[in-house]
Amino acid sequence: MSVTSIGIIGGGQLGSMLCTAAKKLNIKSVIISDDKDAPAQSFADEFILSKYDDDLKIQEFCNRVEFITFEFENIPYETLLKINDIKKINPRPIINKIVQNRISEKDFLNKNNIRTTSYISVKNENELKSSQDFIPGILKTCTMGYDGKGQYRINNEKELENLKISFDNEYILEKSVRLKKEISVIITRFGPEKYEVYDPIENVHEDQILKYSKIPAEIDQNINDQSINWAKYIADELNYIGTMCVEYFIDKNENLYVNEIAPRVHNSGHLTINAYNISQFENHIRAVCGLEKIKTEKIHNAKMINLIGDDILVYKNKKFKNNEFFFDYLKKTIKQKRKMGHLTTIE
Ligand code: ADP
Ligand code: MG
């Protein structure tokens, strides 16, 4: 039986890359998004512009496709449940519920004896002012944050005293880790004991936004093994189907911490498109559509640079070498701190 179509909720660049991977497998892609300028519409076979609470459009989306997945985790949980009642979504919506909130995400990890930063819930001014034990730290909105949005660094008690926040959201205050390095592990789980795991990727953030990724990560064997084992453990525990990314911190004492779980394909894995026989996007489509698992192998070492904001302008007219692969997300407007494209270089 061959798969004919996949529905993807969300229309950003990750959606675009999933559509391209689906095309390679001869699978029709249908995107549903509430953004009329969603860049993935240039890559999808079909595009449905819809609010995430429009039942008629959601029904139409479900009718048009055989399998359903998503490209960003912050889809309203109610929408996911509604869709899931009509046609099963993978990864399962309950996973979104856990990771949509930074506190329930970290509670889940600690319950499973996986190290995270120390953290505290902060709901009001009083709780904030009495959380000196978590300084220096980073105050983050519990939900809907990405690329450092909704985050405040608090370096000392004076800054804690002076910080003014309107508490219309719940916050988490995380103690700062003295970072040596950041890495991520991308894993595709097809079912019990059935995974493909990519080598750990080394990541550099600037302004809390991913800027550079490379493989191999320069890490020791213990960290390498532990990061892969935790990723497998998490995927099993969540009964996960599809591609998932675990972001890690390594501190100056070589301790590994999970920073966060992305229940989806991930920016640090863009280099898998050119560096592996099967990309994270293709493996995601394969797993979600119940297709064959193919042994995933690295062909090249690689590095990737994110093109953020105006960076993209220089690249649009540039000539590239044979080992350079430029991706333009075709976003209508350039915004500061917005990911506009990336360049992968293979060795
Ligand atoms: P987002 O959801 O926006 O990606 P993250 O929690 O991953 O937010 O934070 C973005 C980046 O900010 C991290 O990759 C890291 O570089 C830095 N950062 C976040 N939290 C901490 C922390 N507790 N200690 C040190 N650095 C941090
Ligand atoms: Mg992150």
Coordinates of C-alpha atoms and ligand atoms in Angstrom, one line a residue:
M1 CA 0.0 0.0 0.0
S2 CA 1.5 3.3 -0.9
V3 CA 1.0 6.5 1.0
T4 CA -0.6 9.3 -1.0
S5 CA -0.8 12.3 1.2
I6 CA 0.3 14.0 4.4
G7 CA -1.2 16.9 6.2
I8 CA 1.1 19.3 8.1
I9 CA -0.2 21.8 10.6
G10 CA 1.9 25.0 10.5
G11 CA 3.5 26.8 7.6
G12 CA 7.0 27.9 8.5
Q13 CA 10.3 26.9 7.0
L14 CA 10.2 23.5 8.8
G15 CA 6.9 22.9 7.1
S16 CA 8.5 23.8 3.7
M17 CA 11.3 21.3 4.3
L18 CA 8.8 18.6 5.3
C19 CA 6.9 19.2 2.0
T20 CA 10.1 18.9 0.0
A21 CA 10.9 15.6 1.8
A22 CA 7.4 14.3 1.1
K23 CA 7.7 15.2 -2.6
K24 CA 10.8 13.1 -2.8
L25 CA 8.8 10.2 -1.5
N26 CA 5.9 10.9 -3.9
I27 CA 3.6 12.0 -1.2
K28 CA 1.3 14.9 -1.6
S29 CA 1.6 17.6 1.1
V30 CA -1.2 19.7 2.4
I31 CA -0.4 22.6 4.8
I32 CA -2.9 24.2 7.1
S33 CA -1.8 27.5 8.6
D34 CA -3.4 30.7 10.0
D35 CA -0.7 32.9 8.3
K36 CA -1.6 34.2 4.9
D37 CA 2.1 34.7 4.2
A38 CA 3.1 31.3 5.4
P39 CA 6.4 30.5 3.5
A40 CA 5.5 26.8 3.2
Q41 CA 2.8 27.5 0.7
S42 CA 5.5 27.9 -2.0
F43 CA 6.6 24.3 -1.2
A44 CA 3.3 22.5 -0.4
D45 CA 1.1 20.8 -3.0
E46 CA -2.0 22.3 -1.3
F47 CA -2.5 25.1 1.2
I48 CA -5.4 25.8 3.5
L49 CA -5.5 29.2 5.1
S50 CA -7.5 28.7 8.3
K51 CA -7.8 29.9 11.9
Y52 CA -7.0 27.1 14.3
D53 CA -10.5 27.1 15.6
D54 CA -12.3 26.9 12.3
D55 CA -14.1 23.5 12.5
L56 CA -15.1 23.5 8.8
K57 CA -11.7 24.2 7.5
I58 CA -10.2 21.7 10.0
Q59 CA -12.6 19.0 8.7
E60 CA -11.7 19.8 5.1
F61 CA -8.0 19.5 6.0
C62 CA -8.5 16.1 7.6
N63 CA -10.6 14.9 4.7
R64 CA -7.9 15.7 2.2
V65 CA -5.1 13.7 3.8
E66 CA -4.1 10.2 5.0
F67 CA -1.7 11.1 7.8
I68 CA -1.3 14.2 9.9
T69 CA 1.7 15.8 11.7
F70 CA 2.8 19.3 12.6
E71 CA 5.8 21.5 12.2
F72 CA 5.6 23.7 15.4
E73 CA 4.6 22.6 18.9
N74 CA 2.6 25.6 20.0
I75 CA -0.7 24.7 18.2
P76 CA -3.5 25.2 20.6
Y77 CA -4.0 21.9 22.4
E78 CA -7.8 22.0 21.8
T79 CA -7.2 22.2 18.0
L80 CA -4.9 19.2 18.2
L81 CA -7.5 17.2 20.1
K82 CA -10.2 18.1 17.7
I83 CA -8.1 17.1 14.7
N84 CA -6.9 13.9 16.5
D85 CA -10.5 12.8 16.9
I86 CA -11.0 12.9 13.2
K87 CA -7.6 11.6 12.1
K88 CA -4.8 10.5 14.4
I89 CA -1.9 13.0 14.7
N90 CA 1.7 11.9 15.2
P91 CA 3.5 12.7 17.4
R92 CA 0.6 12.4 19.8
P93 CA -1.0 15.6 21.1
I94 CA -0.4 14.7 24.7
I95 CA 3.3 15.2 24.0
N96 CA 2.6 18.8 23.0
K97 CA 0.7 19.3 26.2
I98 CA 3.7 18.3 28.2
V99 CA 6.3 20.3 26.3
Q100 CA 4.2 23.4 25.5
N101 CA 4.8 24.5 29.1
R102 CA 8.4 24.8 30.2
I103 CA 7.5 23.8 33.8
S104 CA 5.6 20.6 32.9
E105 CA 8.3 19.8 30.4
K106 CA 11.0 20.0 33.1
D107 CA 8.8 18.2 35.7
F108 CA 8.5 15.4 33.2
L109 CA 12.3 15.2 32.7
N110 CA 13.1 15.3 36.4
K111 CA 10.5 12.7 37.2
N112 CA 12.5 10.5 34.8
N113 CA 15.8 11.4 36.6
I114 CA 17.0 13.4 33.7
R115 CA 19.0 16.5 34.7
T116 CA 17.7 20.0 33.8
T117 CA 18.6 23.4 35.1
S118 CA 17.1 24.2 38.5
Y119 CA 14.0 26.2 38.1
I120 CA 11.1 27.8 40.0
S121 CA 7.6 28.8 38.9
V122 CA 7.0 32.6 39.2
K123 CA 3.4 33.9 39.1
N124 CA 3.7 37.3 40.6
E125 CA 5.9 40.1 41.8
N126 CA 6.3 38.6 45.3
E127 CA 7.4 35.3 44.0
L128 CA 9.9 37.0 41.7
K129 CA 11.5 39.1 44.4
S130 CA 12.0 36.2 46.7
S131 CA 13.7 33.9 44.1
Q132 CA 17.3 35.1 44.8
D133 CA 18.5 31.4 44.9
F134 CA 17.9 31.3 41.1
I135 CA 20.1 34.3 40.2
P136 CA 22.0 34.6 37.9
G137 CA 19.1 33.2 35.9
I138 CA 16.8 33.6 33.0
L139 CA 13.2 34.4 33.4
K140 CA 11.1 32.9 30.6
T141 CA 7.4 32.8 29.7
C142 CA 6.2 29.3 30.4
T143 CA 4.4 29.0 27.1
M144 CA 4.7 30.2 23.5
G145 CA 8.4 31.3 23.7
Y146 CA 10.8 30.6 20.9
D147 CA 14.1 32.1 19.7
G148 CA 14.6 33.8 23.0
K149 CA 11.3 35.6 22.8
G150 CA 9.7 36.3 26.2
Q151 CA 13.1 35.9 28.0
Y152 CA 14.9 38.2 30.5
R153 CA 18.4 37.6 31.8
I154 CA 18.8 38.5 35.4
N155 CA 22.4 38.8 36.3
N156 CA 22.3 40.0 40.0
E157 CA 20.0 40.8 42.8
K158 CA 19.9 44.5 41.8
E159 CA 18.5 43.5 38.4
L160 CA 16.0 41.3 40.1
E161 CA 14.9 44.2 42.3
N162 CA 14.5 46.5 39.3
L163 CA 12.8 44.1 36.9
K164 CA 9.3 45.1 35.9
I165 CA 7.1 42.4 34.5
S166 CA 3.4 42.5 33.9
F167 CA 2.4 39.1 35.1
D168 CA -0.2 38.3 32.4
N169 CA 1.7 35.1 31.8
E170 CA 3.1 32.5 34.1
Y171 CA 6.9 32.6 34.2
I172 CA 9.7 30.1 35.0
L173 CA 13.0 31.3 36.4
E174 CA 15.8 29.1 35.5
K175 CA 19.2 29.3 37.1
S176 CA 21.9 30.1 34.5
V177 CA 24.2 27.2 33.5
R178 CA 27.9 28.2 33.1
L179 CA 27.9 26.9 29.5
K180 CA 30.8 25.2 28.0
K181 CA 28.8 24.1 25.0
E182 CA 25.4 23.4 23.6
I183 CA 24.5 20.3 21.6
S184 CA 21.4 18.7 20.2
V185 CA 20.4 15.1 19.4
I186 CA 17.9 14.4 16.7
I187 CA 16.2 11.1 16.8
T188 CA 13.4 9.6 14.7
R189 CA 11.4 6.9 16.4
F190 CA 9.4 4.5 14.3
G191 CA 8.1 2.4 17.2
P192 CA 9.3 0.4 20.2
E193 CA 13.1 -0.2 19.8
K194 CA 13.0 1.2 16.3
Y195 CA 15.0 4.4 16.0
E196 CA 17.4 6.3 13.7
V197 CA 19.6 8.6 15.7
Y198 CA 21.7 11.4 14.2
D199 CA 25.1 12.2 15.7
P200 CA 25.1 14.9 18.3
I201 CA 25.2 18.4 16.7
E202 CA 27.2 21.2 18.2
N203 CA 25.3 24.5 18.4
V204 CA 26.2 28.1 18.9
H205 CA 23.5 30.7 19.9
E206 CA 23.8 34.4 19.6
D207 CA 21.2 36.5 21.3
Q208 CA 19.4 33.3 22.3
I209 CA 18.9 32.4 18.6
L210 CA 20.7 29.5 17.0
K211 CA 23.4 30.8 14.8
Y212 CA 25.8 27.9 13.9
S213 CA 25.5 24.1 13.9
K214 CA 28.2 21.6 13.0
I215 CA 28.9 17.9 13.0
P216 CA 30.8 16.2 14.5
A217 CA 30.3 17.9 17.8
E218 CA 33.5 18.2 19.7
I219 CA 32.5 16.4 22.9
D220 CA 33.8 13.5 24.8
Q221 CA 32.5 9.9 24.5
N222 CA 30.6 10.0 27.8
I223 CA 28.6 13.1 26.9
N224 CA 28.1 11.7 23.4
D225 CA 26.6 8.4 24.8
Q226 CA 24.6 10.0 27.5
S227 CA 23.0 12.5 25.2
I228 CA 22.0 9.8 22.8
N229 CA 20.7 7.5 25.6
W230 CA 18.6 10.3 27.1
A231 CA 17.1 11.1 23.7
K232 CA 16.1 7.4 23.2
Y233 CA 14.8 7.3 26.8
I234 CA 12.7 10.4 26.3
A235 CA 11.3 9.2 23.0
D236 CA 10.4 5.8 24.5
E237 CA 8.8 7.4 27.5
L238 CA 6.7 9.7 25.3
N239 CA 5.8 6.7 23.0
Y240 CA 7.0 9.1 20.3
I241 CA 6.5 8.6 16.6
G242 CA 8.4 10.9 14.3
T243 CA 11.5 13.1 14.5
M244 CA 12.3 14.8 17.8
C245 CA 15.1 17.0 19.0
V246 CA 16.6 17.2 22.5
E247 CA 18.6 20.4 23.2
Y248 CA 21.3 20.0 25.7
F249 CA 23.6 22.2 27.8
I250 CA 27.1 21.1 28.8
D251 CA 28.5 23.0 31.8
K252 CA 32.1 23.8 32.6
N253 CA 32.3 20.6 34.8
E254 CA 31.2 18.4 31.9
N255 CA 27.7 17.9 33.3
L256 CA 24.9 17.3 30.8
Y257 CA 21.5 19.0 31.1
V258 CA 18.4 18.8 28.9
N259 CA 17.5 22.3 28.0
E260 CA 14.3 21.5 26.1
I261 CA 12.6 19.0 23.9
A262 CA 11.3 20.0 20.5
P263 CA 8.6 17.5 19.4
R264 CA 9.3 18.1 15.8
V265 CA 12.1 18.5 13.2
H266 CA 14.6 21.1 14.4
N267 CA 16.7 23.9 13.0
S268 CA 20.0 22.3 14.2
G269 CA 19.1 19.4 11.9
H270 CA 19.0 21.3 8.7
L271 CA 22.5 20.0 7.9
T272 CA 21.1 16.5 7.8
I273 CA 19.6 17.3 4.4
N274 CA 23.1 17.5 2.8
A275 CA 25.2 15.4 5.3
Y276 CA 23.1 12.2 5.6
N277 CA 21.6 9.7 3.2
I278 CA 18.2 10.4 4.8
S279 CA 17.4 13.8 6.3
Q280 CA 15.5 14.4 9.6
F281 CA 12.6 15.6 7.4
E282 CA 12.4 12.4 5.3
N283 CA 12.7 10.3 8.4
H284 CA 9.9 12.2 10.0
I285 CA 7.6 11.6 7.0
R286 CA 8.6 8.0 6.9
A287 CA 7.9 7.4 10.6
V288 CA 4.6 9.3 10.6
C289 CA 3.4 7.6 7.4
G290 CA 4.4 4.1 8.6
L291 CA 7.0 3.7 5.8
E292 CA 10.1 1.6 5.9
K293 CA 12.9 2.6 8.3
I294 CA 16.1 2.8 6.3
K295 CA 19.5 2.8 8.0
T296 CA 20.5 6.4 8.3
E297 CA 24.2 7.2 7.7
K298 CA 26.4 10.2 7.7
I299 CA 28.0 10.9 4.4
H300 CA 29.7 14.2 5.1
N301 CA 30.8 16.3 8.1
A302 CA 29.0 19.6 7.8
K303 CA 28.3 23.0 9.2
M304 CA 25.4 25.3 8.9
I305 CA 24.9 29.0 9.4
N306 CA 21.5 30.5 10.0
L307 CA 20.8 33.7 8.0
I308 CA 18.9 36.0 10.3
G309 CA 17.3 39.2 9.3
D310 CA 19.3 41.3 6.8
D311 CA 22.0 38.5 6.5
I312 CA 19.9 37.0 3.7
L313 CA 20.4 40.0 1.4
V314 CA 24.0 39.2 0.7
Y315 CA 23.3 35.6 0.0
K316 CA 20.4 36.0 -2.4
N317 CA 22.8 37.0 -5.3
K318 CA 25.8 35.1 -4.2
K319 CA 27.6 32.4 -6.2
F320 CA 28.1 29.2 -4.2
K321 CA 30.7 26.5 -4.4
N322 CA 29.8 22.9 -5.1
N323 CA 29.9 22.0 -1.4
E324 CA 27.7 24.9 -0.3
F325 CA 23.9 24.7 -0.2
F326 CA 21.8 27.8 0.2
F327 CA 18.2 27.7 1.4
D328 CA 16.0 30.7 1.0
Y329 CA 12.8 30.4 3.1
L330 CA 11.1 32.8 0.7
K331 CA 9.6 34.9 3.5
K332 CA 7.8 38.0 2.3
T333 CA 9.3 40.4 4.8
I334 CA 12.7 40.6 6.4
K335 CA 12.5 41.2 10.2
Q336 CA 15.2 41.6 12.7
K337 CA 15.9 38.3 14.6
R338 CA 13.8 36.4 12.0
K339 CA 15.3 33.3 10.4
M340 CA 15.3 34.0 6.7
G341 CA 17.4 31.2 5.3
H342 CA 20.5 29.1 6.0
L343 CA 23.7 27.9 4.3
T344 CA 25.0 24.4 4.8
T345 CA 28.6 23.6 3.9
I346 CA 29.7 19.9 3.6
E347 CA 33.3 18.6 3.9
Ligands
ADP1 P1 13.8 28.9 23.1 O1 12.6 28.2 23.4 O2 13.5 30.4 22.8 O3 14.7 28.2 22.2 P2 15.7 28.2 25.2 O4 15.3 27.9 26.6 O5 16.2 27.1 24.4 O6 14.6 29.1 24.5 O7 16.9 29.3 25.3 C1 17.6 29.8 24.2 C2 19.1 29.9 24.4 O8 19.3 30.8 25.5 C3 19.7 28.6 24.8 O9 20.0 27.8 23.7 C4 20.9 29.1 25.6 O10 21.9 29.5 24.7 C5 20.4 30.3 26.3 N1 19.9 29.8 27.7 C6 18.6 29.5 28.0 N2 18.4 29.1 29.2 C7 19.7 29.1 29.8 C8 20.2 28.7 31.1 N3 19.4 28.3 32.1 N4 21.5 28.8 31.3 C9 22.3 29.2 30.3 N5 21.9 29.6 29.0 C10 20.6 29.5 28.8
MG2 MG 15.8 26.4 22.5

